[in-house]
Amino acid sequence: MSNESPFPASSGTLPLEIAASTFAALGSEQRLAVLRTLVRAGPDGLSIGDLGARCGVTGSTLTHHMKILAQAGLVSQSKQGRSIICVAAAYDEMRALSQFLLSECCADCATPHEAHAHD
């Protein structure tokens, strides 16, 4: 199984086209539910059966959503014996995606909003 991430290896700014395609991959309620379930499971991930039972998406629909999330670099899949283990260990990619939105928060404001914590 391929686990190649579309995210650049460097820790620089996420290119706009990669951010856009990754956000597009999240543009489904079911895919978002699958990803949240994997995030809740932690770095050890879940078997595909456990994932389906927990998020309520099963069979070919789950396979379809996992493929899109994997292509977007948000999850990785690995095989252990006959079981497919799904791992939501793409925390670095999710962090980079969040940082893409927040890195320039209030950049064009004369004074930053008091309720926002800025680095």
Short mmCIF file of C-alpha atoms in Angstrom, two decimals, residues 4-5 17 35 42 48 55 65 72 77 91 95 98-99 115 118:
data_model
loop_
_atom_site.label_atom_id
_atom_site.label_comp_id
_atom_site.label_asym_id
_atom_site.label_seq_id
_atom_site.Cartn_x
_atom_site.Cartn_y
_atom_site.Cartn_z
CA GLU A 4 3.16 8.71 0.02
CA SER A 5 2.02 12.05 1.32
CA GLU A 17 -2.72 23.88 -4.32
CA LEU A 35 -10.85 11.00 10.11
CA GLY A 42 -4.58 7.60 18.49
CA ILE A 48 -10.77 -1.40 8.95
CA CYS A 55 -17.81 5.57 12.52
CA HIS A 65 -13.30 7.44 1.69
CA ALA A 72 -4.68 13.65 0.54
CA GLN A 77 -2.74 2.49 5.80
CA TYR A 91 -0.85 14.44 12.64
CA ARG A 95 -1.05 20.38 11.88
CA SER A 98 -4.25 24.11 10.37
CA GLN A 99 -1.11 26.23 10.36
CA ALA A 115 -9.21 37.29 21.89
CA HIS A 118 -0.66 34.92 18.28
#
